[in-house]
Coordinates of C-alpha atoms in Angstrom, one line a residue:
M1 CA 35.7 -57.6 113.4
R2 CA 35.7 -58.7 117.0
I3 CA 39.4 -57.7 117.3
S4 CA 38.5 -54.2 116.0
I5 CA 35.7 -53.7 118.5
F6 CA 38.0 -55.0 121.3
L7 CA 40.7 -52.4 120.3
V8 CA 38.2 -49.6 120.3
F9 CA 37.0 -50.5 123.7
I10 CA 40.5 -50.7 125.0
S11 CA 41.3 -47.2 123.6
I12 CA 38.2 -45.7 125.3
Q13 CA 39.1 -47.1 128.6
A14 CA 42.7 -45.8 128.3
V15 CA 41.4 -42.2 127.5
G16 CA 39.1 -42.3 130.5
F17 CA 41.9 -43.5 132.8
F18 CA 44.3 -40.7 131.9
S19 CA 41.7 -37.8 131.6
D20 CA 39.7 -38.8 134.7
I21 CA 36.5 -39.0 132.6
K22 CA 33.8 -41.2 134.2
F23 CA 31.6 -43.4 132.1
A24 CA 28.2 -44.9 132.9
F25 CA 26.8 -48.0 131.5
G26 CA 23.6 -49.9 131.5
N27 CA 21.2 -49.1 134.3
D28 CA 23.5 -46.5 136.0
L29 CA 21.4 -43.6 134.6
Q30 CA 18.0 -45.0 135.6
V31 CA 17.0 -42.1 138.0
S32 CA 13.8 -40.1 138.2
L33 CA 14.1 -36.2 138.1
E34 CA 10.4 -35.6 139.0
N35 CA 10.1 -33.4 142.1
E36 CA 13.8 -33.9 142.9
V37 CA 15.2 -31.4 145.5
A38 CA 18.5 -30.9 147.2
G39 CA 18.8 -32.5 150.5
I40 CA 18.4 -30.3 153.7
T41 CA 21.4 -30.4 155.9
P42 CA 21.9 -28.8 159.4
G43 CA 22.8 -25.1 159.3
M44 CA 21.0 -24.3 156.0
T45 CA 18.8 -21.2 155.9
L46 CA 15.6 -21.5 154.0
L47 CA 14.9 -18.7 151.4
P48 CA 11.6 -16.8 151.8
K49 CA 8.8 -18.1 149.8
A50 CA 7.5 -15.9 147.0
T51 CA 4.2 -16.2 145.1
G52 CA 3.0 -14.5 142.0
N53 CA 2.4 -14.8 138.3
I54 CA 2.9 -12.8 135.1
N55 CA 0.0 -10.5 135.8
Q56 CA 0.7 -10.0 139.5
P57 CA 4.4 -9.6 140.5
A58 CA 5.7 -11.8 143.2
S59 CA 5.3 -10.7 146.8
Q60 CA 7.6 -11.7 149.6
T61 CA 5.7 -13.4 152.4
T62 CA 8.5 -13.8 154.9
G63 CA 11.8 -12.3 155.6
P64 CA 13.1 -8.8 156.6
E65 CA 11.1 -5.7 155.4
K66 CA 12.6 -3.5 152.7
T67 CA 14.1 -0.3 154.0
G68 CA 14.6 3.0 152.1
T69 CA 13.6 6.6 152.0
H70 CA 11.0 8.0 149.7
P71 CA 11.6 11.6 148.4
K72 CA 8.6 12.7 150.5
D73 CA 10.0 11.1 153.6
E74 CA 13.4 12.8 153.4
P75 CA 14.4 14.4 156.7
K76 CA 13.9 18.1 157.0
F77 CA 17.0 20.2 156.4
N78 CA 18.1 22.0 159.6
I79 CA 19.1 25.6 158.9
P80 CA 22.0 27.0 161.1
D81 CA 20.8 29.7 163.5
D82 CA 23.3 32.2 162.2
I83 CA 21.7 32.3 158.8
Y84 CA 18.5 33.9 160.3
Q85 CA 20.5 36.5 162.2
R86 CA 22.7 37.6 159.3
A87 CA 20.2 37.3 156.5
G88 CA 19.5 41.0 156.1
F89 CA 16.8 42.6 154.0
I90 CA 16.0 45.2 151.3
S91 CA 14.4 48.4 152.4
N92 CA 14.6 52.1 152.1
K93 CA 17.2 54.0 154.2
I94 CA 16.6 53.3 157.9
T95 CA 17.5 55.6 160.7
P96 CA 20.2 54.1 162.9
V97 CA 20.2 54.4 166.7
G98 CA 23.9 54.9 166.7
K99 CA 27.1 53.9 165.1
V100 CA 30.5 52.3 165.8
A101 CA 32.8 55.3 166.6
K102 CA 36.1 53.5 166.9
I103 CA 37.7 50.1 167.1
F104 CA 40.2 49.3 169.9
D105 CA 43.8 50.2 169.0
N106 CA 42.4 52.3 166.1
K107 CA 42.1 49.3 163.8
L108 CA 40.5 49.8 160.4
G109 CA 38.4 46.7 160.8
T110 CA 37.9 43.5 162.9
S111 CA 36.1 40.3 162.9
G112 CA 36.2 40.0 166.7
P113 CA 36.1 39.2 169.5
E114 CA 37.3 42.8 169.9
K115 CA 36.4 45.9 171.9
V116 CA 34.8 48.8 170.0
F117 CA 33.5 52.1 171.1
I118 CA 30.0 53.3 170.2
N119 CA 28.4 56.8 170.3
L120 CA 25.7 55.9 172.8
G121 CA 25.7 56.3 176.6
R122 CA 23.5 57.0 179.6
R123 CA 21.9 60.1 178.0
Q124 CA 20.4 57.7 175.4
G125 CA 19.2 55.3 178.1
L126 CA 22.0 52.8 177.5
E127 CA 22.5 50.0 180.0
L128 CA 25.1 47.4 180.7
G129 CA 24.4 44.2 178.7
D130 CA 22.4 45.9 175.9
K131 CA 22.9 44.3 172.5
F132 CA 23.0 45.9 169.1
I133 CA 23.3 44.7 165.5
A134 CA 26.0 46.4 163.4
Y135 CA 24.9 46.8 159.7
S136 CA 25.5 48.7 156.5
Q137 CA 23.4 50.0 153.7
E138 CA 25.9 50.5 150.9
K139 CA 24.3 48.9 147.8
F140 CA 21.1 50.0 146.1
I141 CA 19.1 47.2 144.4
N142 CA 17.3 47.7 141.1
H143 CA 15.0 45.0 139.7
P144 CA 16.9 42.7 137.3
V145 CA 13.9 42.1 135.0
L146 CA 11.2 44.6 135.4
D147 CA 12.0 48.1 134.1
K148 CA 10.9 51.4 135.4
R149 CA 8.5 53.5 133.3
R150 CA 9.9 54.1 129.8
N151 CA 9.7 56.9 127.4
F152 CA 10.0 57.1 123.7
L153 CA 13.8 57.3 123.8
D154 CA 14.0 53.8 125.4
I155 CA 13.6 52.2 122.0
L156 CA 17.3 52.9 121.6
Y157 CA 18.2 50.8 124.7
R158 CA 19.4 47.2 124.5
E159 CA 17.3 44.4 125.9
R160 CA 18.4 43.8 129.5
K161 CA 18.9 40.1 130.4
P162 CA 18.1 38.7 133.9
G163 CA 21.0 38.3 136.2
F164 CA 23.1 41.1 134.6
G165 CA 23.9 44.5 136.0
T166 CA 22.6 47.8 134.6
E167 CA 25.7 50.0 135.0
K168 CA 25.9 50.9 131.3
F169 CA 24.2 54.2 130.6
W170 CA 22.4 53.0 127.4
M171 CA 20.6 50.1 129.2
P172 CA 17.3 50.8 130.9
Q173 CA 17.5 50.8 134.7
G174 CA 15.4 48.4 136.6
K175 CA 12.6 49.2 139.0
P176 CA 14.1 50.6 142.2
M177 CA 13.7 48.1 145.1
G178 CA 15.7 49.7 148.0
Y179 CA 19.0 49.4 149.8
R180 CA 20.3 46.0 150.7
T181 CA 20.9 45.9 154.5
D182 CA 24.0 43.8 155.2
I183 CA 24.3 42.5 158.8
R184 CA 27.9 42.7 160.0
G185 CA 27.7 41.4 163.5
V186 CA 26.3 41.6 167.1
L187 CA 27.7 43.9 169.9
E188 CA 27.2 43.7 173.6
V189 CA 27.7 46.8 175.9
I190 CA 30.4 46.1 178.5
E191 CA 31.1 49.7 179.8
V192 CA 28.6 52.5 179.9
G193 CA 29.7 56.2 179.7
E194 CA 27.8 59.4 179.5
T195 CA 27.8 59.9 175.8
S196 CA 30.0 57.0 174.6
S197 CA 30.4 53.4 175.7
A198 CA 32.5 50.3 175.1
A199 CA 31.0 47.2 173.5
L200 CA 32.4 43.7 172.7
I201 CA 31.9 42.0 169.4
I202 CA 30.3 38.7 170.3
K203 CA 29.4 37.7 166.7
A204 CA 30.9 38.8 163.5
Y205 CA 29.6 37.7 160.1
E206 CA 31.7 40.1 158.2
D207 CA 34.5 42.6 159.1
I208 CA 33.1 45.4 161.3
K209 CA 34.6 48.8 160.5
P210 CA 34.2 52.3 162.1
D211 CA 31.0 54.1 161.1
E212 CA 29.0 50.9 160.8
F213 CA 25.4 51.7 161.8
L214 CA 23.6 50.2 164.8
M215 CA 20.1 48.9 165.4
P216 CA 18.6 47.3 168.5
Y217 CA 19.2 43.6 168.7
R218 CA 16.3 41.3 168.0
E219 CA 16.5 37.5 168.3
M220 CA 15.7 35.8 165.0
I221 CA 14.1 32.4 165.2
E222 CA 13.2 29.9 162.5
P223 CA 9.6 30.6 161.3
S224 CA 7.2 27.7 161.1
V225 CA 6.0 26.6 157.6
N226 CA 3.1 28.8 156.7
G227 CA 0.7 27.8 153.9
Q228 CA -1.0 30.2 151.5
D229 CA -3.9 29.7 149.2
K230 CA -3.2 32.9 147.3
S231 CA -1.2 32.7 144.1
I232 CA 2.0 34.8 144.4
D233 CA 4.6 35.1 141.6
G234 CA 7.7 37.2 141.5
Y235 CA 11.5 37.2 140.9
V236 CA 14.7 36.8 142.8
V237 CA 16.1 40.3 142.7
A238 CA 19.4 40.0 144.7
T239 CA 21.7 37.7 146.6
Q240 CA 23.7 38.0 149.7
Q241 CA 27.2 39.2 149.1
D242 CA 26.4 39.5 145.3
R243 CA 26.8 35.8 144.7
I244 CA 26.3 35.0 141.0
I245 CA 25.3 31.4 141.5
V246 CA 23.6 30.3 144.7
G247 CA 22.7 27.0 146.3
L248 CA 21.7 25.3 149.5
T249 CA 21.7 27.7 152.6
D250 CA 22.4 30.8 150.6
V251 CA 20.3 33.9 151.2
V252 CA 18.3 35.6 148.4
Y253 CA 15.9 38.5 148.2
I254 CA 12.6 38.6 146.3
D255 CA 10.4 41.4 145.0
K256 CA 7.3 40.5 147.0
G257 CA 6.5 41.6 150.5
W258 CA 3.8 41.6 153.2
V259 CA 1.6 43.9 151.1
D260 CA 1.5 41.1 148.5
G261 CA 0.6 38.4 151.1
V262 CA 4.0 37.1 151.8
S263 CA 4.7 36.0 155.4
A264 CA 7.6 34.3 157.2
G265 CA 7.6 30.5 156.9
Q266 CA 6.1 30.3 153.4
I267 CA 7.8 28.1 150.8
F268 CA 8.4 29.3 147.2
E269 CA 9.6 27.4 144.2
V270 CA 12.3 28.9 142.1
Y271 CA 11.9 28.0 138.4
H272 CA 13.0 28.8 134.9
I273 CA 11.1 28.5 131.7
P274 CA 13.4 27.5 128.8
E275 CA 12.6 28.8 125.4
K276 CA 13.1 27.3 122.0
V277 CA 14.6 30.2 119.9
V278 CA 14.4 30.2 116.1
K279 CA 16.5 32.8 114.3
P280 CA 15.0 33.8 110.9
W281 CA 17.2 35.3 108.2
Y282 CA 16.0 38.8 108.9
Q283 CA 16.9 38.7 112.6
V284 CA 18.8 41.7 114.0
R285 CA 19.9 41.4 117.6
S286 CA 16.8 40.4 119.5
F287 CA 14.4 41.7 116.8
G288 CA 12.7 39.0 114.8
L289 CA 13.5 36.1 117.2
K290 CA 10.7 33.5 117.5
R291 CA 10.5 32.3 121.1
T292 CA 8.5 29.3 122.1
P293 CA 8.2 28.6 125.9
M294 CA 8.7 25.1 127.0
L295 CA 7.8 23.3 130.3
P296 CA 9.3 25.0 133.4
D297 CA 12.2 23.6 135.2
V298 CA 12.0 23.7 139.1
L299 CA 15.4 24.7 140.3
G300 CA 14.8 24.6 144.0
E301 CA 12.8 25.9 147.0
I302 CA 13.2 28.9 149.3
K303 CA 11.8 29.6 152.7
I304 CA 10.8 33.1 153.7
L305 CA 12.7 34.4 156.8
N306 CA 11.4 38.0 157.1
T307 CA 9.3 40.4 155.1
Q308 CA 9.4 44.1 154.3
R309 CA 6.7 46.1 152.6
H310 CA 7.6 45.2 149.0
T311 CA 10.4 42.7 149.5
A312 CA 11.3 39.6 151.5
T313 CA 14.3 37.6 152.5
A314 CA 14.6 33.9 152.0
V315 CA 17.0 31.0 152.4
I316 CA 17.4 28.2 149.9
V317 CA 16.2 24.9 151.5
Q318 CA 16.3 22.7 148.4
S319 CA 18.6 23.0 145.5
H320 CA 18.2 20.9 142.3
L321 CA 20.0 23.2 139.8
D322 CA 21.9 26.4 140.1
M323 CA 19.9 29.5 140.8
Q324 CA 20.7 33.2 140.1
V325 CA 19.2 36.7 140.1
G326 CA 16.4 37.1 137.7
H327 CA 14.9 33.6 138.1
K328 CA 11.1 33.4 138.7
I329 CA 9.4 32.3 141.9
R330 CA 6.0 31.0 142.7
I331 CA 4.4 30.0 146.0
K332 CA 4.4 26.2 146.5
R333 CA 1.0 24.6 146.7

């Protein structure tokens, strides 16, 4: 029996020797774990003390402050100056003060810097250094959602969807809004003649061609944010350069103007109300559809740049989702 115990002891010692396993005997493990902490050595950094319990989360009492930006504290977006100058507007036909008669070397168009000739001179009171805005009024804008007055034959028309054109003769034409005035560039007079003069294109936002109209130059500055207690609702009726989908810094036009209480600097929300559509068995085209409006989705924000009588021009300053012609707007509270 003693020999067996001795052999077992010898086997355990052999395994420990080859496998580097340490064994403890007797009083080697008589240590106290109560309030035991690691020793502090030079160069160690103490962690900040935190206090708290289940009902009250821990709060840091020392250490660096947390940094971060809250959505409300986001820096304001700076709009490039050129956007204000080339934004354009929607209005009725305006009477130009003159037009571009010819481009140097008889070119069909130019984006500058280039010399052009205008049909204004001393007889019209022109002076050296005068500036003009070259513009065009080529496209007439109809409302994408609201229709003009209908008659009994309109029941034959298809339903018009927001954001789509109305070129098809069987579709009802939208309420007339006016001509979109597209700003082409800025000219400065460098030579004055009796009835015609030479000007230099100092800024070109699009190609300037012969017969472009001229209006006196006016410096456009960023309007300050202007609040409004009155509730104003409307639609996006057009975009600059007929863009289908618009986003940050793009220019849009709305169907409310200064007669409706709109002024430069106001902020509007662009939103969309999704609908839950149920198609019954007797549904034919849009007839019979059951539509249930859901909560509105805010797509972004626009800032008013200038106003006309019944329309206004705005730039997109916040974009969460894609926006397009026909989306609804409301003044931001």
